[in-house]
Short mmCIF file of N, CA and C in Angstrom, two decimals:
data_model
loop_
_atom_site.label_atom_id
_atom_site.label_comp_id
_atom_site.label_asym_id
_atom_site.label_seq_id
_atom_site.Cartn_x
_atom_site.Cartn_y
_atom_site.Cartn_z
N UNK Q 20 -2.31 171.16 -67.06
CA UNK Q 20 -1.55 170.02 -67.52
C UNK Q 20 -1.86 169.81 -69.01
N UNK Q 21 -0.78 169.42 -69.84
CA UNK Q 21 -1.23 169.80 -71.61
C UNK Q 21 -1.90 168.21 -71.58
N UNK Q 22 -2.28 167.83 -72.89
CA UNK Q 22 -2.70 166.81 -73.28
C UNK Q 22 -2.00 166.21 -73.24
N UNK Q 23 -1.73 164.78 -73.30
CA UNK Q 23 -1.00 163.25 -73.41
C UNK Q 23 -0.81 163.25 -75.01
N UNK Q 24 0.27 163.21 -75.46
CA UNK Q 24 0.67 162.88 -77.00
C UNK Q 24 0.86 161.71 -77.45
N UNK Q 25 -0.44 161.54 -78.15
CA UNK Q 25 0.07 160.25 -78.76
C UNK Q 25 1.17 159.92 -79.58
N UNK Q 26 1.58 158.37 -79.18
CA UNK Q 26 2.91 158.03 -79.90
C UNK Q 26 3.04 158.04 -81.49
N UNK Q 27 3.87 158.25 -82.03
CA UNK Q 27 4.40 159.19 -83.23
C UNK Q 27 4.00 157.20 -84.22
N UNK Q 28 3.54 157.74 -85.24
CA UNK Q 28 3.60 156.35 -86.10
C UNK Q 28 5.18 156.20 -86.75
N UNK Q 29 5.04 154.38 -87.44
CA UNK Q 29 6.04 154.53 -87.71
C UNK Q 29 6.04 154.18 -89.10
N UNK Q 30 6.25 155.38 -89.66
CA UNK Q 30 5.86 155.38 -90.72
C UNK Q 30 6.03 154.58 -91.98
N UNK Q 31 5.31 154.21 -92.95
CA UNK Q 31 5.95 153.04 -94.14
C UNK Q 31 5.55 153.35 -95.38
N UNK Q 32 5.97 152.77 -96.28
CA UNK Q 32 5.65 152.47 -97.52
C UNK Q 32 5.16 151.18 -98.16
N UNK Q 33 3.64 151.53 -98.78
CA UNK Q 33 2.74 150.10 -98.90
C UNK Q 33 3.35 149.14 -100.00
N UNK Q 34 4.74 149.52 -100.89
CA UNK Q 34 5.12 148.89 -101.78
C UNK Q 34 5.87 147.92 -100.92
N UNK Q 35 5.72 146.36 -101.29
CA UNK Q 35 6.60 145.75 -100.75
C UNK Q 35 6.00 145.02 -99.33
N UNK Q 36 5.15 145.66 -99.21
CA UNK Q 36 4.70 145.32 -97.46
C UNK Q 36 3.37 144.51 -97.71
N UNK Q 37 2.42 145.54 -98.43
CA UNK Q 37 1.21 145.31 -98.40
C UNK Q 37 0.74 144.01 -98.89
N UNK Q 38 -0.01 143.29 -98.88
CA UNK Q 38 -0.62 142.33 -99.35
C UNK Q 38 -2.35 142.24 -99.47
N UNK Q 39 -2.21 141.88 -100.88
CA UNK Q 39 -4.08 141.28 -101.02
C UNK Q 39 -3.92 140.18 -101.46
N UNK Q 40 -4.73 139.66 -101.02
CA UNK Q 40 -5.45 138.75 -101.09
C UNK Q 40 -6.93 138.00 -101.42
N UNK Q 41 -7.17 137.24 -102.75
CA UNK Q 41 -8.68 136.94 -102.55
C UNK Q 41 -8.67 135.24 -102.65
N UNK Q 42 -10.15 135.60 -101.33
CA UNK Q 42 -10.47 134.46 -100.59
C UNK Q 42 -11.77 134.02 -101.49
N UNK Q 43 -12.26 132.80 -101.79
CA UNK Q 43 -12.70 132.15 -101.88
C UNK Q 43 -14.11 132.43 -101.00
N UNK Q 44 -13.77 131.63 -99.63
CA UNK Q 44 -14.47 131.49 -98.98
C UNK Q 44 -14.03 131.58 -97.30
N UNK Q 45 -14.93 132.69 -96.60
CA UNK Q 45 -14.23 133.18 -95.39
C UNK Q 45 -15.97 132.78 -94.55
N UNK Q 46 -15.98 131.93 -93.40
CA UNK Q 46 -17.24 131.33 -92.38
C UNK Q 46 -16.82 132.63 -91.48
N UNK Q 47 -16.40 133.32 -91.44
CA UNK Q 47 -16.76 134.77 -90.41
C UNK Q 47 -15.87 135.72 -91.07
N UNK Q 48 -16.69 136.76 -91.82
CA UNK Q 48 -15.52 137.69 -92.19
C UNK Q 48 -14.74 138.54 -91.09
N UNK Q 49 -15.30 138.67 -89.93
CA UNK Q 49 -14.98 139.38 -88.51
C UNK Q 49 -14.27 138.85 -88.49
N UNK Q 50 -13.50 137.48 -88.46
CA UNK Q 50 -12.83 136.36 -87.68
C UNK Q 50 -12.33 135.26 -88.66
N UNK Q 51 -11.46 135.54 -89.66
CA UNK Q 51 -11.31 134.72 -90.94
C UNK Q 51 -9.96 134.25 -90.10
N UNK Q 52 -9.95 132.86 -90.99
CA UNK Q 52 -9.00 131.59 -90.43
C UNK Q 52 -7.84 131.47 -90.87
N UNK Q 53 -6.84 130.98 -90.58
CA UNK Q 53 -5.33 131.20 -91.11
C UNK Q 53 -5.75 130.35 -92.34
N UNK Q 54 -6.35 129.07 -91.83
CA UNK Q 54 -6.58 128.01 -92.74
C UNK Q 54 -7.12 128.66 -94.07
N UNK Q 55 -8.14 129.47 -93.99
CA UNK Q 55 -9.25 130.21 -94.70
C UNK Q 55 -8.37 131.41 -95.61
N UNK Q 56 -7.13 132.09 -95.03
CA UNK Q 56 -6.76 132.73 -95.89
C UNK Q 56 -5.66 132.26 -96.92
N UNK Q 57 -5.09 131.13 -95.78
CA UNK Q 57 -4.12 130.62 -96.87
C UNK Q 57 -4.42 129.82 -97.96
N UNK Q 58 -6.01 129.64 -98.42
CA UNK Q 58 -6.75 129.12 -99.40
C UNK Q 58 -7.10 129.65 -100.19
N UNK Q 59 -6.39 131.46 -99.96
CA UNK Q 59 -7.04 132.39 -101.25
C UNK Q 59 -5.95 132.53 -101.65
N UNK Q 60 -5.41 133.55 -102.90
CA UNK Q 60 -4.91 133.40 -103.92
C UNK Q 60 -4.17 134.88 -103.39
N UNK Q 61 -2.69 135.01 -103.27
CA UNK Q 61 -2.13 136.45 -103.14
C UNK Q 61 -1.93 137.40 -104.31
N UNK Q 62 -2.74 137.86 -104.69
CA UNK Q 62 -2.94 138.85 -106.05
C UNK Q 62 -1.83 139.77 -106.21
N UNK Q 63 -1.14 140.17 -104.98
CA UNK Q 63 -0.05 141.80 -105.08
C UNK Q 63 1.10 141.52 -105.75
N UNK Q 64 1.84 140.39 -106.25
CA UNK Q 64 2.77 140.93 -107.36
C UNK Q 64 2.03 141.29 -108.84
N UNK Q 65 1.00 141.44 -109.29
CA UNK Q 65 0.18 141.94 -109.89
C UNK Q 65 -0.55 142.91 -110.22
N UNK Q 66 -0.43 143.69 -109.11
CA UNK Q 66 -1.63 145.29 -108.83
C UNK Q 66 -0.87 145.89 -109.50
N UNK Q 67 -0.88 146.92 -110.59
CA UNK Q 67 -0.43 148.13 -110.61
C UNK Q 67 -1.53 149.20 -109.83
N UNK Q 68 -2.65 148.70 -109.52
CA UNK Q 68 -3.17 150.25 -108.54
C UNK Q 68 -4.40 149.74 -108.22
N UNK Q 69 -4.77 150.20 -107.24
CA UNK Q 69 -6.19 149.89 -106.65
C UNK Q 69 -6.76 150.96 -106.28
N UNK Q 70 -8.16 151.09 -106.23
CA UNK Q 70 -8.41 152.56 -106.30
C UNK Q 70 -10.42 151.77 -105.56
N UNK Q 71 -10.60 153.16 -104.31
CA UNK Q 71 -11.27 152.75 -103.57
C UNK Q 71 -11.32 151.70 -102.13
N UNK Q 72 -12.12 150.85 -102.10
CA UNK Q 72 -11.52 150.39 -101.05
C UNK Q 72 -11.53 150.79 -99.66
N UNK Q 73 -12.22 151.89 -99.35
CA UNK Q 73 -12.65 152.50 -98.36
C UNK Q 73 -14.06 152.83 -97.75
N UNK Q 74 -14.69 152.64 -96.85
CA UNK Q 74 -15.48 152.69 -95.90
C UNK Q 74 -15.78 154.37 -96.02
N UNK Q 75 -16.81 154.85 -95.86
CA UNK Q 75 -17.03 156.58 -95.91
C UNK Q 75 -18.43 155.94 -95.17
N UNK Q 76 -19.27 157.55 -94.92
CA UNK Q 76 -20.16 157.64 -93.83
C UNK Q 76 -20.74 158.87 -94.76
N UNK Q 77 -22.41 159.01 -94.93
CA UNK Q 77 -22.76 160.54 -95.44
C UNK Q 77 -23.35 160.86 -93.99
N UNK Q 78 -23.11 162.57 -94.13
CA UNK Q 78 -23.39 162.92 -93.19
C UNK Q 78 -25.20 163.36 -93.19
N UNK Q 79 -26.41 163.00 -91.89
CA UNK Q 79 -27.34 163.73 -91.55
C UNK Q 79 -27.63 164.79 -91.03
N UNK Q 80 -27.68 166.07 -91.59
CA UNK Q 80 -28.07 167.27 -91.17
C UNK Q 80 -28.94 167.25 -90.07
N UNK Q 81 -28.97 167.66 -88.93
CA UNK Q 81 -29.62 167.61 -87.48
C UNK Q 81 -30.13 169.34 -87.46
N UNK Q 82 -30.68 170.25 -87.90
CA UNK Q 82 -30.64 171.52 -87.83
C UNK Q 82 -31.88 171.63 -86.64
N UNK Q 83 -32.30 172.55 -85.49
CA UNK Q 83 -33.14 172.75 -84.67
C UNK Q 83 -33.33 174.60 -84.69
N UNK Q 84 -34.25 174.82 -84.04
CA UNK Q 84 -34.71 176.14 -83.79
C UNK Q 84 -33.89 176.93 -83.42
N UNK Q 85 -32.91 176.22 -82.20
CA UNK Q 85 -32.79 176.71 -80.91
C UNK Q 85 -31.34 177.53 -81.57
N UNK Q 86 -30.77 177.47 -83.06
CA UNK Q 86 -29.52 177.99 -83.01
C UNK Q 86 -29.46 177.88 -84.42
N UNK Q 87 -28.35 178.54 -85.13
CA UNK Q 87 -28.26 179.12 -86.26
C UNK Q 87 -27.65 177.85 -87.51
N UNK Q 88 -27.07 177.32 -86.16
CA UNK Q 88 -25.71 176.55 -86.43
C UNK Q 88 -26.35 175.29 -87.23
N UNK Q 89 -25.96 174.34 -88.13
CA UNK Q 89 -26.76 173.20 -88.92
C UNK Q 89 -26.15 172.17 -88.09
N UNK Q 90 -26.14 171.22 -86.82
CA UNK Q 90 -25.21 170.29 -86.99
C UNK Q 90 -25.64 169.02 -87.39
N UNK Q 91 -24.86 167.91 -87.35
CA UNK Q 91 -24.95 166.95 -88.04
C UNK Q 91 -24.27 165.68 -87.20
N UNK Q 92 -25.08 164.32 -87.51
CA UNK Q 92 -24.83 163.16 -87.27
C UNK Q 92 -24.27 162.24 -88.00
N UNK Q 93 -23.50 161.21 -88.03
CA UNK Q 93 -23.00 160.30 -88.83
C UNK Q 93 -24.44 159.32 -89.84
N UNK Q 94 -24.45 159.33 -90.77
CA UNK Q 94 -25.55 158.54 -91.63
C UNK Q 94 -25.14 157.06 -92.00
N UNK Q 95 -25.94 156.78 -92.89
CA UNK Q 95 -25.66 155.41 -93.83
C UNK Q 95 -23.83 155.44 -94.15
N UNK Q 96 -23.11 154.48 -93.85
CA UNK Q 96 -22.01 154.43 -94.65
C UNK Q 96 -22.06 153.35 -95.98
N UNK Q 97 -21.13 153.39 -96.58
CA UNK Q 97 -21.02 152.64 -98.07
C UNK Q 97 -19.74 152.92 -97.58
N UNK Q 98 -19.39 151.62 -99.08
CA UNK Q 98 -17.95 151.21 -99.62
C UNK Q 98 -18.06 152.00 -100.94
N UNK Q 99 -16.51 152.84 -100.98
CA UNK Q 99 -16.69 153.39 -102.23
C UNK Q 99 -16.40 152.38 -103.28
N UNK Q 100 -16.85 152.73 -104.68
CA UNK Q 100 -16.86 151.85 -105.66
C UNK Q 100 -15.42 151.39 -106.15
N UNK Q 101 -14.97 150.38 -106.05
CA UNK Q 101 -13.30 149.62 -105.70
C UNK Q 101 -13.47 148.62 -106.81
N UNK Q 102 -12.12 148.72 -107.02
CA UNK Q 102 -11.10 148.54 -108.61
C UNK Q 102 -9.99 148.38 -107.84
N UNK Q 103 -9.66 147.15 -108.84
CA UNK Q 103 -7.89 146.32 -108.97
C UNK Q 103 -7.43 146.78 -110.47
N UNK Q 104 -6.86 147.60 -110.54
CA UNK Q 104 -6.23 147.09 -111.89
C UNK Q 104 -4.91 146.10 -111.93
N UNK Q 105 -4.75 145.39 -112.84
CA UNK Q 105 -3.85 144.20 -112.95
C UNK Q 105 -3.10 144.49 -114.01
N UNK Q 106 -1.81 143.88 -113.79
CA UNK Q 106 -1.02 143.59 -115.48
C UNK Q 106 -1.21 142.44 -115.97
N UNK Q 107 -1.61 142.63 -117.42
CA UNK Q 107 -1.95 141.58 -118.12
C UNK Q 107 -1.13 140.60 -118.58
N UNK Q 108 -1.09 139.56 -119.06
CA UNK Q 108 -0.02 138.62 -119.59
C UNK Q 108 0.01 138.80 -120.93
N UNK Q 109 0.79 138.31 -121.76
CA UNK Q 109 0.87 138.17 -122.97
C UNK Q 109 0.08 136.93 -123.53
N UNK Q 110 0.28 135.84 -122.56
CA UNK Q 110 -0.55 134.80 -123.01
C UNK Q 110 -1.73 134.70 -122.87
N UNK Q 111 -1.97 135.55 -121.96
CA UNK Q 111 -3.79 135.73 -121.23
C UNK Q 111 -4.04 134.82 -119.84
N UNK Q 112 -2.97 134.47 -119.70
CA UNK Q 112 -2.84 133.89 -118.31
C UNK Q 112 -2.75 134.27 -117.11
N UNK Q 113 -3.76 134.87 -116.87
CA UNK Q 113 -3.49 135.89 -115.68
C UNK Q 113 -5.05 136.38 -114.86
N UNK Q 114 -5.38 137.09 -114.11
CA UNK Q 114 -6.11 137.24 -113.48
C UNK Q 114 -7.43 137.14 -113.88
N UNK Q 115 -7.38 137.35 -115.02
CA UNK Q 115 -8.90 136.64 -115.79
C UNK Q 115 -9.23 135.23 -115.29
N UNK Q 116 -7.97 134.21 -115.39
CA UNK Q 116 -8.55 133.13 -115.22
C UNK Q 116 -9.02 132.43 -113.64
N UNK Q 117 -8.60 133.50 -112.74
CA UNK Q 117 -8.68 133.64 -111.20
C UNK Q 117 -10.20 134.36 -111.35
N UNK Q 118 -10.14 135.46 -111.83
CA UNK Q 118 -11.67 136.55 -111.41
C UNK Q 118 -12.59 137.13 -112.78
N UNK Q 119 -12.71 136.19 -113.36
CA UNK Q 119 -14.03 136.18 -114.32
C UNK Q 119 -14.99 137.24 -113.32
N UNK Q 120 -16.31 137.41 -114.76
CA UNK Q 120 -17.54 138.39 -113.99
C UNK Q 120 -17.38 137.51 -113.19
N UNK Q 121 -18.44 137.93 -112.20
CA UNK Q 121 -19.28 137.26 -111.30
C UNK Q 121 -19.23 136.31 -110.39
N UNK Q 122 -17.36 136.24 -110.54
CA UNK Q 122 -17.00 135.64 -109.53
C UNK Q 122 -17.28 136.01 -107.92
N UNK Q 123 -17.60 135.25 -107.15
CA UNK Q 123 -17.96 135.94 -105.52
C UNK Q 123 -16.77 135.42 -104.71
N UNK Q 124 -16.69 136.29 -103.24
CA UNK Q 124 -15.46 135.78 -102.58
C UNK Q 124 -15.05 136.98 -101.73
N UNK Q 125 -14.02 137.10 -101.52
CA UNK Q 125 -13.42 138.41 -100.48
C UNK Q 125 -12.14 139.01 -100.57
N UNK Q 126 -11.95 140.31 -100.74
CA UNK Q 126 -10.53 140.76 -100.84
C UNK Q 126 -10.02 140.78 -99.87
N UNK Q 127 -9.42 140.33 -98.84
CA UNK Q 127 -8.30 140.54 -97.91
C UNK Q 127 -7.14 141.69 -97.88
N UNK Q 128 -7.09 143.03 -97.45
CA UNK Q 128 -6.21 143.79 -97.89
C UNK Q 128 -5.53 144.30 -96.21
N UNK Q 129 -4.06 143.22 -96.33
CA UNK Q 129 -3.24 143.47 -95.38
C UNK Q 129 -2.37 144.50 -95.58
N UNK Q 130 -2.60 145.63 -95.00
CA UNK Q 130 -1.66 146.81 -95.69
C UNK Q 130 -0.46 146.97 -94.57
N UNK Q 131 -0.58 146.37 -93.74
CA UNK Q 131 0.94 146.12 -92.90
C UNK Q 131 1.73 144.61 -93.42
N UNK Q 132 0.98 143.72 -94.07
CA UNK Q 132 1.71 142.80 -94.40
C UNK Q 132 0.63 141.39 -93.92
N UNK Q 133 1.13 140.18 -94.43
CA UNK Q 133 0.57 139.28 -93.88
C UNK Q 133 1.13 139.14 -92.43
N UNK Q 134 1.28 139.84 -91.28
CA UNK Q 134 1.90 138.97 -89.82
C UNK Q 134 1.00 139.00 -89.04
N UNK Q 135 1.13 137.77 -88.14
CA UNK Q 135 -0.46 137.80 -87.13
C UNK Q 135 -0.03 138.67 -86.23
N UNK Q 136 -1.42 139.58 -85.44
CA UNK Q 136 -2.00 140.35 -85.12
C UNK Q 136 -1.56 141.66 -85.48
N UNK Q 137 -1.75 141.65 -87.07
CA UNK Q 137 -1.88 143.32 -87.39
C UNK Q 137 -3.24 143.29 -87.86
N UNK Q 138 -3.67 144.55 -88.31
CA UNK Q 138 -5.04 144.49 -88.75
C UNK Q 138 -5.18 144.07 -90.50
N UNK Q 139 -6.41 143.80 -90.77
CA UNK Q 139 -6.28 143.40 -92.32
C UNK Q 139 -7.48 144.04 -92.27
N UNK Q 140 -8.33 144.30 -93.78
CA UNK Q 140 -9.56 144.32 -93.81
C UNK Q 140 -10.07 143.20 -94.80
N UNK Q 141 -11.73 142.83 -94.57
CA UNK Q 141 -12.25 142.05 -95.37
C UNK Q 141 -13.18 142.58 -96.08
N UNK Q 142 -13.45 142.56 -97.38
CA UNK Q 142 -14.53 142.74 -98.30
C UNK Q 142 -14.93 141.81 -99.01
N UNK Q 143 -16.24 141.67 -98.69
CA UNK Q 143 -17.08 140.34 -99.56
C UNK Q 143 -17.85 140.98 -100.47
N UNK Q 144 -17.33 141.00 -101.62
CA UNK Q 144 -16.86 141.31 -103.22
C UNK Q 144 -17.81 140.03 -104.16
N UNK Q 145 -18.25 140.64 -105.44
CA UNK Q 145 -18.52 139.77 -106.72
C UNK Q 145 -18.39 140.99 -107.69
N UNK Q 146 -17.35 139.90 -108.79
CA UNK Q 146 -16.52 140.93 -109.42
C UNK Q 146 -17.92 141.63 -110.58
N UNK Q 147 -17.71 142.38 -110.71
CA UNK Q 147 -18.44 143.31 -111.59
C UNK Q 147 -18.37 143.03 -113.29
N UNK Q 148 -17.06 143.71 -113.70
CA UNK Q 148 -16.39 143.85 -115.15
C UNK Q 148 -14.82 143.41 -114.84
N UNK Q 149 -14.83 142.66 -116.27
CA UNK Q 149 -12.69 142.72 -116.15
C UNK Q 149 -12.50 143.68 -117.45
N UNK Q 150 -12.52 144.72 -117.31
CA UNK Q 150 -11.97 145.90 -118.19
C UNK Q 150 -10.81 145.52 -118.70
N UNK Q 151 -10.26 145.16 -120.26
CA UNK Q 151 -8.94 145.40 -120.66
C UNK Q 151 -8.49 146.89 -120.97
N UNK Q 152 -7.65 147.72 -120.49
CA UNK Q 152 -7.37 149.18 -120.57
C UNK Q 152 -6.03 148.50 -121.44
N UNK Q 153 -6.64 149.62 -122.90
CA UNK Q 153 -5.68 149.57 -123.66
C UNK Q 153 -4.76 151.27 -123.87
N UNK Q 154 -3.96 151.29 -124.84
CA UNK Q 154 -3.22 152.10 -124.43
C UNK Q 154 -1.86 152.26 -125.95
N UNK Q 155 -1.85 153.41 -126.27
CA UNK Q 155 -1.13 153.50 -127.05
C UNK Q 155 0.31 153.98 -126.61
N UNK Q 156 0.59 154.84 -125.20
CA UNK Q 156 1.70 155.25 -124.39
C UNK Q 156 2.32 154.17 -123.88
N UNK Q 157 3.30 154.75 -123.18
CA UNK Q 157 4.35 154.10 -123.01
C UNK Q 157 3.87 153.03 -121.68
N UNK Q 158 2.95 152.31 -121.39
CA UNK Q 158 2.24 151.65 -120.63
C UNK Q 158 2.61 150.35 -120.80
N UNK Q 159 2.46 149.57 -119.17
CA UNK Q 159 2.59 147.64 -120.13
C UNK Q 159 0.79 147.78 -120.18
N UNK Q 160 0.80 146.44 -120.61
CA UNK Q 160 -0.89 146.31 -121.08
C UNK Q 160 -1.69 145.63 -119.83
N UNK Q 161 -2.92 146.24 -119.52
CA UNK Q 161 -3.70 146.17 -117.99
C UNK Q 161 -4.77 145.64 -118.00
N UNK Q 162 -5.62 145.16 -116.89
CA UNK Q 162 -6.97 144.74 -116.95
C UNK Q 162 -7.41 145.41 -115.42
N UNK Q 163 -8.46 145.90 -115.78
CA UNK Q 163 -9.13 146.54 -114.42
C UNK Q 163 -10.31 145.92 -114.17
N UNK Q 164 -10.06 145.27 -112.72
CA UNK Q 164 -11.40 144.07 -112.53
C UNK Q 164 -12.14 145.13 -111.44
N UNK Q 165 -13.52 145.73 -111.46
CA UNK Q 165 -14.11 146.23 -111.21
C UNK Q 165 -15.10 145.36 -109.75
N UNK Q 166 -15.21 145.71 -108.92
CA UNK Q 166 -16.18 144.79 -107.98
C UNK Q 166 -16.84 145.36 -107.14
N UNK Q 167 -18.33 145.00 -107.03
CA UNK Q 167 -19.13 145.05 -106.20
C UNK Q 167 -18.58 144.85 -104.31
N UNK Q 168 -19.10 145.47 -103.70
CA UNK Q 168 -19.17 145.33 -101.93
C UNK Q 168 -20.50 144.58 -101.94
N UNK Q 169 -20.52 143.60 -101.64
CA UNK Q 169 -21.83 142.38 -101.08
C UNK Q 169 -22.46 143.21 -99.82
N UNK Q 170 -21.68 143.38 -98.98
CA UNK Q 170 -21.98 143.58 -97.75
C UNK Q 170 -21.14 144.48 -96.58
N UNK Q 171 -21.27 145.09 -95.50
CA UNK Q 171 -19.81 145.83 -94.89
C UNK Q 171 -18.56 145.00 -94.67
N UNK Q 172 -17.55 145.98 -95.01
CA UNK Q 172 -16.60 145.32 -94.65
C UNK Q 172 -15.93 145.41 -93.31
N UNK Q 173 -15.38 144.04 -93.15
CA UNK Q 173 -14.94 144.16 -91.64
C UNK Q 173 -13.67 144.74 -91.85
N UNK Q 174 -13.68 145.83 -90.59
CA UNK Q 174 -12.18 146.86 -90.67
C UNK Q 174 -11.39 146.07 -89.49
N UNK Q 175 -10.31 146.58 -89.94
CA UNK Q 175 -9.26 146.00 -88.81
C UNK Q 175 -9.31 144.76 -87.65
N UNK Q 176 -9.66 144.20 -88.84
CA UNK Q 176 -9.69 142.56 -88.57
C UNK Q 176 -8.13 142.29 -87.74
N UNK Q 177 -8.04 141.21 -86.87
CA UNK Q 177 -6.85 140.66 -86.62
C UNK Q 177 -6.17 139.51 -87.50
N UNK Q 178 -5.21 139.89 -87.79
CA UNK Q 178 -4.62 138.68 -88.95
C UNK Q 178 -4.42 137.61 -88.08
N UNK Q 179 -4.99 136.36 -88.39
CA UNK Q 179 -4.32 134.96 -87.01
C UNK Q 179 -3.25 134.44 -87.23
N UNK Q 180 -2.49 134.24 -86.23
CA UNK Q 180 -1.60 133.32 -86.12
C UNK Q 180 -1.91 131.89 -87.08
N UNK Q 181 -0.85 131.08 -87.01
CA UNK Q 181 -0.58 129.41 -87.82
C UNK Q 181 -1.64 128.83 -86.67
N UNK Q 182 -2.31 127.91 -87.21
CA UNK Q 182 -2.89 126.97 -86.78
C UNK Q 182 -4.48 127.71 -86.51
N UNK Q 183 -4.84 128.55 -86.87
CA UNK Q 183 -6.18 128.74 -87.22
C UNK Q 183 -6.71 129.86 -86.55
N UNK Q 184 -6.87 129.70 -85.84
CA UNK Q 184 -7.88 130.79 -84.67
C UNK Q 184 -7.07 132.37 -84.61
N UNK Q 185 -7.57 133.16 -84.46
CA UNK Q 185 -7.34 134.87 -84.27
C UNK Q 185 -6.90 134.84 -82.78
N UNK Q 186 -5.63 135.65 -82.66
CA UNK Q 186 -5.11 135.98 -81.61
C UNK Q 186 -5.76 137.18 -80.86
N UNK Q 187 -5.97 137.10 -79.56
CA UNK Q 187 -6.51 138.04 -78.99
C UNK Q 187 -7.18 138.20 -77.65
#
């Protein structure tokens, strides 16, 4: 009997859909509140690119006597080192005055969209550097806010429904 095939995705494009978000302040990043997100600030008509943002694992070499073969166990994971770059304003009104250094708080990155019960992730973030990337090409003018991971991030969080609590 062959294997059971899993159902086919359906496939998308993150322009338009995706949403980030930074929170302020989230009392369970596992379990963040409708109330709690709709108190952070939606950053995505702003991104020109984000880069990082992902969860990785190094691997532990397990090698024994008994065989030639090296295998290996899952190790320490980290967040790779994650960047927003932003478009800048002309007036300077713009994400600087949201995420100075050292601002602390959480990125929210709904990459199906804000609707309750898809997954989101949370990262509890303090921003690092706000890089102005300048540019003599044919570019608009950018700021790349650089940020620290505080702590793991929670993956595939459930987005909640109105009125507070996580569906599930």
């Amino acid at each position: 009997m062959p294997a059971t095939a899993m159902n086919p995705s359906t496939r998308f494009f993150n322009a338009a859909i995706t949403r980030v978000v930074f929170v302020p302040e989230i009392s369970d990043k596992f379990s963040p509140t409708r109330a709690e997100l709709d108190a952070g600030t939606d950053v995505s008509a702003d991104i020109a690119e984000l880069t990082g943002w992902q969860v990785t694992s190094e691997q532990v070499q397990t090698p024994d006597l008994a065989t030639r073969f090296t295998s290996s166990i899952p190790g320490r994971s980290t967040a790779e080192e994650s960047a927003i770059t932003f478009y800048a304003d002309r007036e300077g009104e713009d994400v600087r005055e949201l995420l100075p250094r050292d601002t602390q708080g959480y990125v929210v990155i709904m990459d199906h969209g804000d609707q309750a019960g898809l997954p989101a992730d949370v990262y509890p973030v303090r921003v690092a550097s706000v890089g102005k990337m300048r540019s003599v090409g044919e570019e608009a003018a950018r700021l790349e806010v650089q940020f620290s991971i505080l702590s793991e991030p929670a993956e595939n969080v459930t987005i909640p429904a109105d009125g507070g609590e996580v569906e599930g």
